[in-house]
XYZ file of C-alpha atoms in Angstrom:
591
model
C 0.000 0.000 0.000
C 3.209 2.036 0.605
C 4.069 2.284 -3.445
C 0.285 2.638 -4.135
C 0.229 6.192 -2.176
C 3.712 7.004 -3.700
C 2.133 6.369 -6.880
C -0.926 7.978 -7.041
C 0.591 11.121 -5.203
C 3.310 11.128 -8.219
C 0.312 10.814 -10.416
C -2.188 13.337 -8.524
C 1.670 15.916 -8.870
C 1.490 14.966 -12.430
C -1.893 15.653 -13.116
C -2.484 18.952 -11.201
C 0.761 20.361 -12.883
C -0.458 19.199 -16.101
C -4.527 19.953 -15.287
C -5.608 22.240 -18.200
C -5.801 25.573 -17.627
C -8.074 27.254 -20.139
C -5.791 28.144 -22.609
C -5.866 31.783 -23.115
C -6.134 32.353 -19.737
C -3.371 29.830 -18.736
C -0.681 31.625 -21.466
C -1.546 35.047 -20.309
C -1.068 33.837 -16.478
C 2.401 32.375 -17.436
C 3.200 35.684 -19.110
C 2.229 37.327 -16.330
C 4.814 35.644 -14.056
C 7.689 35.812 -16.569
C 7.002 39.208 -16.859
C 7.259 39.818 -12.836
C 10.704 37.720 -12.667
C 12.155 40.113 -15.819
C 11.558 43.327 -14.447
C 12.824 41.930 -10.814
C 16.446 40.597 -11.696
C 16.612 44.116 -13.575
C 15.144 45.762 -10.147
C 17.556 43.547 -8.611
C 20.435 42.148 -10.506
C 22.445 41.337 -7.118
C 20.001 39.440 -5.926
C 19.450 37.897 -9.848
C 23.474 36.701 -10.177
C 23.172 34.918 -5.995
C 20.686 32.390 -7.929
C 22.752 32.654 -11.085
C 21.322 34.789 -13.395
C 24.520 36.824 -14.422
C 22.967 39.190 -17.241
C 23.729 42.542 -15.427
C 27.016 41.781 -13.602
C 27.944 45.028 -14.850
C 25.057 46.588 -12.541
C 24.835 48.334 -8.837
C 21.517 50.007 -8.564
C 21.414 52.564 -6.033
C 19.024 50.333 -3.778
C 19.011 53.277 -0.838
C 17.840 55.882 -3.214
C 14.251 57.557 -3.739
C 13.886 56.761 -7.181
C 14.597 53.217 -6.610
C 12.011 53.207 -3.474
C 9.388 54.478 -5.924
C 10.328 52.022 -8.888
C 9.491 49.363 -6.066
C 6.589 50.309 -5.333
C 5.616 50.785 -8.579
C 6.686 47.207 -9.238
C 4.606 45.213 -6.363
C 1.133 47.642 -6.605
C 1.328 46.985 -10.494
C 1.535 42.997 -10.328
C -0.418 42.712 -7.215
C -3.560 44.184 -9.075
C -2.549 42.000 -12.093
C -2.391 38.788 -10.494
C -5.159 39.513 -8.529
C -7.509 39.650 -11.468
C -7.041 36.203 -12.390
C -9.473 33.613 -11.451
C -8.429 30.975 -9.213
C -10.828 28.472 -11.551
C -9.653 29.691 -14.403
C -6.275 28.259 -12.737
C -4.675 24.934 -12.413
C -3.050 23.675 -9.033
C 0.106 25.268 -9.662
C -0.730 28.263 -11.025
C -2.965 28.811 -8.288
C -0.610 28.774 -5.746
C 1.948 30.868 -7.964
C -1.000 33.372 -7.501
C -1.016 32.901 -3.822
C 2.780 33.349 -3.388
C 2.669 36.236 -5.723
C 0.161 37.686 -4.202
C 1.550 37.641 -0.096
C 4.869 38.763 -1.991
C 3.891 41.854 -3.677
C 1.628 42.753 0.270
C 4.880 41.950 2.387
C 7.650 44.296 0.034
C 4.766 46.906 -0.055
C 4.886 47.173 3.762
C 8.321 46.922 4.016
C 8.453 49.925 2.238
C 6.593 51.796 4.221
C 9.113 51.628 6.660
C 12.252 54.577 7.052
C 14.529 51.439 8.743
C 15.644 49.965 6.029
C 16.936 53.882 4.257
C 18.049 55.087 7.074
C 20.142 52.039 8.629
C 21.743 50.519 5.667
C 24.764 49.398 7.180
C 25.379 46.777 10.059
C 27.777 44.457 11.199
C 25.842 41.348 9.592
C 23.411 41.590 7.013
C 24.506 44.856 4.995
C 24.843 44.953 1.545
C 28.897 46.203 1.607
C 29.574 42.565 3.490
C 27.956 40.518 0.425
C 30.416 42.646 -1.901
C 33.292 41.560 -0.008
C 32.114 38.367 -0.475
C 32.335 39.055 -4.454
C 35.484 40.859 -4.793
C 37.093 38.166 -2.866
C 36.632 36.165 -7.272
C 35.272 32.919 -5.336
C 31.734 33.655 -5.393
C 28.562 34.175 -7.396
C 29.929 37.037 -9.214
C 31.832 35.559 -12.373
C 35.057 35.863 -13.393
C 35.666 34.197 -16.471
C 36.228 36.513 -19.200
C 37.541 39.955 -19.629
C 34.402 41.260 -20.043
C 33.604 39.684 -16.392
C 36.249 41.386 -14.989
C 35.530 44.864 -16.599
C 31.622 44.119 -15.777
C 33.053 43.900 -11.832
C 34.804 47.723 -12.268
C 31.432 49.045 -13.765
C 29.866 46.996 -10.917
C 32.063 48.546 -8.224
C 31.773 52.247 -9.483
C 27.864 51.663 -9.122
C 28.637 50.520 -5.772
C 30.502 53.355 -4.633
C 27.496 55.287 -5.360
C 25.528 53.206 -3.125
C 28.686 53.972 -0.347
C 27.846 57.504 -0.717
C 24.681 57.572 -0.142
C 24.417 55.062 2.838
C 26.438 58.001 4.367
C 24.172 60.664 3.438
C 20.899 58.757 4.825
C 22.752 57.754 8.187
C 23.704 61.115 8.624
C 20.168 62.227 8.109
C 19.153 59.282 10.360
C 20.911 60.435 13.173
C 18.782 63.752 12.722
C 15.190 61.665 12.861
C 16.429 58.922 15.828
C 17.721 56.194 13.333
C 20.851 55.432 14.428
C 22.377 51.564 15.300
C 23.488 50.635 19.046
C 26.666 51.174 20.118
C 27.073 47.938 20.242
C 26.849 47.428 16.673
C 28.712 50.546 15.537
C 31.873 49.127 17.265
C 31.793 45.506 15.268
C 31.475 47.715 11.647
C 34.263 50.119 12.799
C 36.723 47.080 12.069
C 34.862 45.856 9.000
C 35.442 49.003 7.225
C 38.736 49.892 8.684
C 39.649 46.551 6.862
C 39.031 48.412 3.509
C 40.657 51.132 3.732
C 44.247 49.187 3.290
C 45.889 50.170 6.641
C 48.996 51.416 4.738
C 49.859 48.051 2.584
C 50.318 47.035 -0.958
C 47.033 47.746 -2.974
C 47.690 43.428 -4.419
C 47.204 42.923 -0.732
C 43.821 44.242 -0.965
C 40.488 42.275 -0.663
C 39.204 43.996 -4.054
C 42.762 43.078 -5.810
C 41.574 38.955 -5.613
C 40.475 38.539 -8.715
C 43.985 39.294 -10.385
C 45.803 37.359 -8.394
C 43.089 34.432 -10.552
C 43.597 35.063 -14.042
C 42.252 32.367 -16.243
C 45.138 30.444 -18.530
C 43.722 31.712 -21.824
C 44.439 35.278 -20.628
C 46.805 37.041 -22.884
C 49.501 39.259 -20.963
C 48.258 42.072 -22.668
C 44.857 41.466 -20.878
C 46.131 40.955 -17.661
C 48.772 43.826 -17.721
C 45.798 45.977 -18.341
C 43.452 44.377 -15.940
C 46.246 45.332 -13.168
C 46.735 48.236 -14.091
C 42.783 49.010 -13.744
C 42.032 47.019 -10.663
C 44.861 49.190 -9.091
C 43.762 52.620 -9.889
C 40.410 51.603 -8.873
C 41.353 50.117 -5.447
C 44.061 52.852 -4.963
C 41.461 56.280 -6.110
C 38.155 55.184 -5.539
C 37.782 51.855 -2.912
C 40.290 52.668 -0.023
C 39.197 56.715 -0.250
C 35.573 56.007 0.003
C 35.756 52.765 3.029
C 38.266 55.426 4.531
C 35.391 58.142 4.585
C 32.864 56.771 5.884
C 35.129 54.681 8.478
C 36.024 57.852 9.257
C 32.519 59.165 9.941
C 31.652 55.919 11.710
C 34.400 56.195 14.248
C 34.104 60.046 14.871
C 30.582 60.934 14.230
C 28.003 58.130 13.705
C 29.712 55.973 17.494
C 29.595 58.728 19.575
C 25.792 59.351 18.500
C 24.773 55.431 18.434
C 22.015 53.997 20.857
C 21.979 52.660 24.521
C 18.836 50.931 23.508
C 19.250 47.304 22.409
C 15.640 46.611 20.425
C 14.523 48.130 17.266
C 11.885 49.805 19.625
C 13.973 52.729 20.117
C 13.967 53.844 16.537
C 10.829 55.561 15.954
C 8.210 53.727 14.954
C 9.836 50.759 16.192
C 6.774 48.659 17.695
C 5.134 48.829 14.213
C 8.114 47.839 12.678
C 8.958 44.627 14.737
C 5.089 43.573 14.131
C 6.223 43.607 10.596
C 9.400 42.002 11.188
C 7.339 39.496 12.706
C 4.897 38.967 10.301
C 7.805 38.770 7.265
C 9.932 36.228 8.840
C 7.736 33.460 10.046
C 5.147 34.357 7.744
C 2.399 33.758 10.378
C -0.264 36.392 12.043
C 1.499 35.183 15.395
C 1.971 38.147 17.979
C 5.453 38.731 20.300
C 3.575 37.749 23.442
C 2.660 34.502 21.793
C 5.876 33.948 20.337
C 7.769 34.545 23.759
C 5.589 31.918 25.735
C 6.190 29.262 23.254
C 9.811 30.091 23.596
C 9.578 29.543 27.281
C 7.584 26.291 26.614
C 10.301 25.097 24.314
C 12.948 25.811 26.267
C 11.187 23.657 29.405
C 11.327 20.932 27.192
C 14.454 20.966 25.944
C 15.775 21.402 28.748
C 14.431 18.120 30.253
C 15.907 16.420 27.333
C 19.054 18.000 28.301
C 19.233 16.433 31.305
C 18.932 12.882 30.021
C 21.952 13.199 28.143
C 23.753 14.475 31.243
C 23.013 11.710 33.091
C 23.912 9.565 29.644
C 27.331 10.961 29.679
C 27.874 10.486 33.978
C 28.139 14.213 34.747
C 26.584 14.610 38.048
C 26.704 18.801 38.805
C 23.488 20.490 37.410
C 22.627 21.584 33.736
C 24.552 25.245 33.684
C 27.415 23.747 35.050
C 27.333 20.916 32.616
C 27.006 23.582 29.799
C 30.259 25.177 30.941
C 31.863 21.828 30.866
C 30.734 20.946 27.641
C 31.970 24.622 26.558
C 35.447 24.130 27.295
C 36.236 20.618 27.150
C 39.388 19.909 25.300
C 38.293 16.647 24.227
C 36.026 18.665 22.156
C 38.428 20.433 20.562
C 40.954 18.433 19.315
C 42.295 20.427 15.858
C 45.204 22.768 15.102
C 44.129 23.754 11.696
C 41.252 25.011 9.816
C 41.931 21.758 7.434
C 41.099 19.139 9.977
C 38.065 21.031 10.875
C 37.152 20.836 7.138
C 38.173 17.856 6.536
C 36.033 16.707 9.999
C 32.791 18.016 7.862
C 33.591 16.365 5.106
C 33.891 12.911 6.940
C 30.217 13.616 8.484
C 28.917 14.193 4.964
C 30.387 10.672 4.181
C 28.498 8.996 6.876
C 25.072 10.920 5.790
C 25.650 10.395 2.109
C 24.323 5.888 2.244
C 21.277 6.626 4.128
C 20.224 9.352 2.381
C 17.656 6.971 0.550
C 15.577 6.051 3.290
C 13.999 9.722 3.436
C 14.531 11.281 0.189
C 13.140 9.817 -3.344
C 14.446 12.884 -4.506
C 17.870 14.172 -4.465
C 19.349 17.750 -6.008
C 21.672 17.298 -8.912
C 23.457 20.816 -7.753
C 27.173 19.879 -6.826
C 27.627 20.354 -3.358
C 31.413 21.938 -1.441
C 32.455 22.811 1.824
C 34.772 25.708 2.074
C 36.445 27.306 5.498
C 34.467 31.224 5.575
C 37.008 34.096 3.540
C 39.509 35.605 6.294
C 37.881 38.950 6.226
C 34.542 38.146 8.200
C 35.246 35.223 9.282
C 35.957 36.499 12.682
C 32.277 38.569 12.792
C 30.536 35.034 10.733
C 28.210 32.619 11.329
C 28.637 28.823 9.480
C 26.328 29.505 6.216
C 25.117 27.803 3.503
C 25.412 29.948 -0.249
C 23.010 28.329 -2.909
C 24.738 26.743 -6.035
C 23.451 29.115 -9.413
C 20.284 27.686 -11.248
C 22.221 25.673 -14.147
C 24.239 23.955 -11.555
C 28.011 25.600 -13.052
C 28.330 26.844 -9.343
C 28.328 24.515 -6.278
C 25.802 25.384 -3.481
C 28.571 26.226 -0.559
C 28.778 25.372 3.122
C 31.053 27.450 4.683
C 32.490 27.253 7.861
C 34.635 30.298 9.922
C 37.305 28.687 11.662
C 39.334 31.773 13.662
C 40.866 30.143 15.927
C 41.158 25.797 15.577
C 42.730 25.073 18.837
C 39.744 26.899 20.263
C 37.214 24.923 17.895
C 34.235 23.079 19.690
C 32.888 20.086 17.543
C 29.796 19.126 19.830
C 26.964 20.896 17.243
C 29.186 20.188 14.192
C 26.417 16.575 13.088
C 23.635 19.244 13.323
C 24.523 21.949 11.998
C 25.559 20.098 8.648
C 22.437 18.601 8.730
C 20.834 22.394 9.064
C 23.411 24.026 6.430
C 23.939 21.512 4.823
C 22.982 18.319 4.148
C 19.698 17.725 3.788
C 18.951 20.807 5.364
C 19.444 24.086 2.727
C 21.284 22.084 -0.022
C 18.259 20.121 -0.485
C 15.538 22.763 -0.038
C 17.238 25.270 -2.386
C 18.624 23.137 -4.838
C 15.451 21.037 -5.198
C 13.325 24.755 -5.735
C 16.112 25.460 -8.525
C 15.974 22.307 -10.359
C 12.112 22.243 -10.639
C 11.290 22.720 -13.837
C 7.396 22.831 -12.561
C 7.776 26.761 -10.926
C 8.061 29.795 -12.604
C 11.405 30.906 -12.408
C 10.370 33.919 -9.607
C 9.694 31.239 -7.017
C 12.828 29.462 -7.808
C 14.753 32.781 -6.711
C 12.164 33.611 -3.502
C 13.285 32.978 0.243
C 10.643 32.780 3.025
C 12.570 32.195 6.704
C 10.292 30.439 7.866
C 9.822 27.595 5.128
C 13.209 27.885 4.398
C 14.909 27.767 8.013
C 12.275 25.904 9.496
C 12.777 23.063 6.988
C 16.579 23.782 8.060
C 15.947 23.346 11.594
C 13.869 20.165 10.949
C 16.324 18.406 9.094
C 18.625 18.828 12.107
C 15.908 16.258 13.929
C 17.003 13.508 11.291
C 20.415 12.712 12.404
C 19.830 9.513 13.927
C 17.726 8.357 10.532
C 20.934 9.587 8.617
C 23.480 7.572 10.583
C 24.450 10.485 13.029
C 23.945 11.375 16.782
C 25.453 8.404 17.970
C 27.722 10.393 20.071
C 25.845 11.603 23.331
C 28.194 14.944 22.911
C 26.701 14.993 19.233
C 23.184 14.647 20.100
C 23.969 17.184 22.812
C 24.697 19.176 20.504
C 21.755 18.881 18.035
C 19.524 19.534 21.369
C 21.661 22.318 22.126
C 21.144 24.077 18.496
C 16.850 23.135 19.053
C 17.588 25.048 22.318
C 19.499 27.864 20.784
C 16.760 28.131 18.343
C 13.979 27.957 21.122
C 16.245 30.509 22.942
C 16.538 33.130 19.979
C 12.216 33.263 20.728
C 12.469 34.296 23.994
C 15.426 36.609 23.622
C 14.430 38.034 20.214
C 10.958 39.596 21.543
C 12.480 40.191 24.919
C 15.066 42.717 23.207
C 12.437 44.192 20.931
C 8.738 44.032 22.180
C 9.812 44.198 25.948
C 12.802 46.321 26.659
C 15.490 43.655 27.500
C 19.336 45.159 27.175
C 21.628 43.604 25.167
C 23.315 42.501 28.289
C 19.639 40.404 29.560
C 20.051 38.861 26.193
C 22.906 37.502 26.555
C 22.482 36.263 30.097
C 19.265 34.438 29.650
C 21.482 32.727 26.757
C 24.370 31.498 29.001
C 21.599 30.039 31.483
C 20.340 27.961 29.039
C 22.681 26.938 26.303
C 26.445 25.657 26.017
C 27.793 27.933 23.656
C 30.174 30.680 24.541
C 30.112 33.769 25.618
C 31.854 35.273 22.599
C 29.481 33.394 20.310
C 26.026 34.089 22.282
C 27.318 37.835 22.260
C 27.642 37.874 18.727
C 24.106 35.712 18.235
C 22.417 38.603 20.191
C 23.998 41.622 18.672
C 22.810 39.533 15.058
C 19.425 39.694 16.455
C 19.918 43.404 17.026
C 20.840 44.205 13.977
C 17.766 42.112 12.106
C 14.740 41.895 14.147
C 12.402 38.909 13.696
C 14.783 37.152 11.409
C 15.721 34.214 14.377
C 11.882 33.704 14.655
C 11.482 31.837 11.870
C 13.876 28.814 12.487
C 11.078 27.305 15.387
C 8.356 28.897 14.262
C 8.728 26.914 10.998
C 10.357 23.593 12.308
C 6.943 23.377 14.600
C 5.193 23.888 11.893
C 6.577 20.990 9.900
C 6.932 18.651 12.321
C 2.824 19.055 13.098
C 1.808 18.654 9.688
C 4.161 15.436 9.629
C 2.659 14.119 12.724
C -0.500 15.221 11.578
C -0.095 13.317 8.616
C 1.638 10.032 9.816
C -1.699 9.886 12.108
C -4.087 10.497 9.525
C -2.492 7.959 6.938
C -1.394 5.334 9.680
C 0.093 2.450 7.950
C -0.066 4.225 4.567
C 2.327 7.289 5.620
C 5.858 7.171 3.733
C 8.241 9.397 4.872
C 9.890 10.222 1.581
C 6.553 11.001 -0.031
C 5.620 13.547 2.632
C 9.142 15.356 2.341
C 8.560 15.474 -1.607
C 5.487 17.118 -0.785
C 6.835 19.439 1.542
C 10.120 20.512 -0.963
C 8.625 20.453 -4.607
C 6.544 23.666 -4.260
C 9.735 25.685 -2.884
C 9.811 28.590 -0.277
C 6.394 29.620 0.169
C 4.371 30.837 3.384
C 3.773 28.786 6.061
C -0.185 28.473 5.702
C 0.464 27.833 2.075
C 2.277 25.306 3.219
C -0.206 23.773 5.950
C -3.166 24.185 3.094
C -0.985 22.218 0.483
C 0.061 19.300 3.041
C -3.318 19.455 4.567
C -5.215 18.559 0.897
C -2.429 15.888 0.232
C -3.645 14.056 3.627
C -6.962 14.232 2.694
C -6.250 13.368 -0.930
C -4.482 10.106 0.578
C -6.882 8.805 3.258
């Protein structure tokens, strides 16, 4: 009866994908969509070349300026009224929940925008736009380097980007004026980050920005390349190091001295509103912070009790917080010298995942798949990360881990969080959206946090089906990343719905999880920086756990876990109900 379900859930796939919509209607619907994912990568051709569309390389639109605000609004009111005036009978299955998506898209941008954060706080120590450029001018990522044309496209791309230097400037400055400005807090971790720009007095080749000449392809001519110095100097030399020098400049003498005490994004003005946003855009639910808080308190109850089994697994006798100090600084636990070993440790726990792979997946991305160690110059500021591969699979989705220090590196979380980066965590989810030839290409490129972490988050719960977690330390450490997760609730609203210091933050973290100091203090100033964002991993991770329950109840002795993740990863990011409507009609289709 197994294969029977599989089958006729293939089919049902096969069917509603291929259901007829009425013609007309059905071409001008597809249109429709194509036409919203052209005029987006040209809106947006950074966010385009991440998923591997590399058309405008050459291209830095001035994302913090007015005209750009009022292109995007332009953009989201025009195809929200067109999509809206479609019939969902006129529709087949897929379309209609392209609509949906579409739809919730074009609302959540248009509030976003009605919010002065985003103009007037353009730079942090985390999520800012000047930290993803790095990334590019380091030649290793999305941004191509292949041809002299790439490498002239990067220039035009960096002069554009300059532009966008100048005015993040100009807006924090006025910022300051209107109450915008970033905690202290904050201001101090970008001091560095910019400082690191400027060239501190060395040899422009030693420069970040310089990377891509020191990579030349072979079929170069020296001609090329002589020239190619010769530009990526002067650039560097005239127009990077002056302009990360100015406004490190401003951000040391002017912007630090007028940064916050405050800690939540409730003492910008308007703040309140703009967490219930944040809120609402992360874990794409209607749930309020005093909701979200209690679970978080619930969760971390639970956990916690878990917790305690493994302590008495392992023979520790002291209590819980004691036990997370031991675990903390255990030397067993951190037995490497080099960043190598600690790669070459990930790569051995992908080998152990890779045979039972099978057992839960009938479907598995085609994207190659790399682990890298994070690039020197954030690595001390960086989280471990997953980048997605591009869309025709020529670049590798990437795990990358930061490795400062090795001697000081604590394996205990390392089985989940490849599982969560990862493994089948984000290699799967993303690559499987990309290679769907089903979706239109703008839900291939879309990222909801709470579909997309909260699958992330989930997959961290199959270690023991994969082979893994058969270290107490290691399963330790998957509870401990549920309970950093459960944590991030609790401390998340309690920074920025109920007036919790930085300092509380990071407290109530120490209580309750084993990771250190160093690392919980840069977790919470993360959280500072982005409200809402943490939200999303439990918020969404509950959510698909439930509907599997929900489902293995329902179908009894006819549930297959491999069907019911295809069902959850073929229709890509979408929101959360979207998701609990889709799974919900696949029960009921199966009974």
């Amino acid at each position: 009866m197994i294969k029977k379900i599989l089958v006729l859930s293939c089919l049902a796939l096969v069917i509603s994908q291929c259901e007829p919509a009425e013609d007309s209607t059905g071409a001008q619907f597809e249109q429709l969509l194509e036409n919203y994912y052209e005029e987006g990568v040209r809106l947006d051709p950074i966010e385009a070349m991440s998923f591997g569309d590399a058309r405008y390389t050459d291209r830095f639109p001035n994302l913090l300026s007015q005209d750009y605000a009022d292109s995007l609004r332009e953009y989201y009111r025009t195809y929200r009224e067109k999509v809206s005036a479609f019939e969902d009978a006129q529709l087949n299955e897929t379309q209609r929940m392209s609509k949906a998506v579409l739809e919730w898209e074009c609302t959540i941008n248009l509030e976003t925008l009605e919010f002065d954060k985003y103009r007037y706080l353009p730079i942090d120590q985390m999520w800012s736009v000047n930290l993803y450029m790095g990334q590019l001018a380091s030649g290793t990522n999305a941004q191509p380097f292949n041809s002299v044309e790439d490498y002239r496209n990067w220039l035009s791309r960096v002069d554009e980007y300059l532009e966008w230097l100048q005015t993040a400037e100009a807006n924090m400055r006025e910022g300051m004026k209107k109450g915008y400005v970033l905690p202290k807090s904050l201001i101090r971790k970008v001091i560095p980050q910019m400082e690191a720009m400027t060239g501190n007095g060395g040899d422009v080749e030693n420069h970040l920005f310089y990377s891509p000449v020191e990579q030349f392809p072979d079929d170069f001519s020296d001609q090329e390349k002589d020239e190619l110095r010769a530009a990526y100097r002067d650039t560097i030399t005239n127009k990077i190091i002056p302009a990360y020098r100015e406004l490190h400049d401003f951000m040391q003498n002017e912007y630090l001295p007028a940064g916050r005490e405050t800690s939540g994004i409730a003492g910008i003005p308007n703040g309140e509103a703009y967490y219930r946003h944040q809120i609402k855009k992360y874990t794409t639910t209607d749930m309020t912070a005093d909701e979200i808080h209690q679970l978080g308190l619930d969760e971390v109850k639970r956990i916690s009790a878990e917790m305690e089994k493994v302590k008495e697994q392992i023979g520790y006798e002291d209590d819980l917080q004691s036990f997370f100090d031991y675990v903390r600084t255990n030397p067993e636990l951190m037995p490497y010298d080099s960043p190598d070993e600690v790669i070459a440790h990930f790569q051995e726990i992908h080998d152990r995942v890779k045979p039972n792979v099978d057992s839960l997946f009938s479907v598995k991305p085609e994207t190659p798949f790399e682990i890298r160690r994070t690039e020197a110059f954030r690595e001390k500021s960086a989280s471990a990360e997953y980048n997605p591969g591009s869309m025709d699979g020529t670049r590798p989705g990437i795990f990358y881990v930061p490795v400062p220090n090795a001697s000081e590196y604590n394996v205990y979380g390392d089985e989940s969080l490849f599982l969560h980066e990862a493994i089948p965590g984000h290699h799967y989810q993303i690559s499987l959206t990309q290679e769907n030839d089903q979706l239109p290409e703008f839900r291939k490129a879309l990222w909801y946090s709470g579909y997309g972490e909260g699958w992330a988050l989930y997959a961290e719960s199959l270690g023991k089906e994969l082979g893994l977690y058969t270290d107490p330390y290691q399963y330790f450490g998957m509870l401990s990343a549920e309970m950093h997760r459960a944590i991030r609730l609790v401390v998340d609203t309690g920074l920025h719905s109920r007036g919790w210091t930085r300092e509380q933050a990071i407290q109530y973290s120490l209580d309750h999880e084993a990771a250190s100091e160093a690392g919980i203090t840069s977790e919470i100033e993360r959280y500072m920086a982005n409200p809402g964002q943490a939200l999303s991993y439990k918020i969404g991770q509950i959510k698909i756990r439930e509907l599997r329950e929900k489902a293995r109840t329902r179908l009894a002795d006819e549930f297959d876990i491999r069907a019911y993740h295809a069902e959850v990863l073929e229709t890509g990011c979408i929101p959360l109900s979207l998701l609990e409507e889709k799974i919900n009609n696949w029960i009921a289709e199966n009974e």
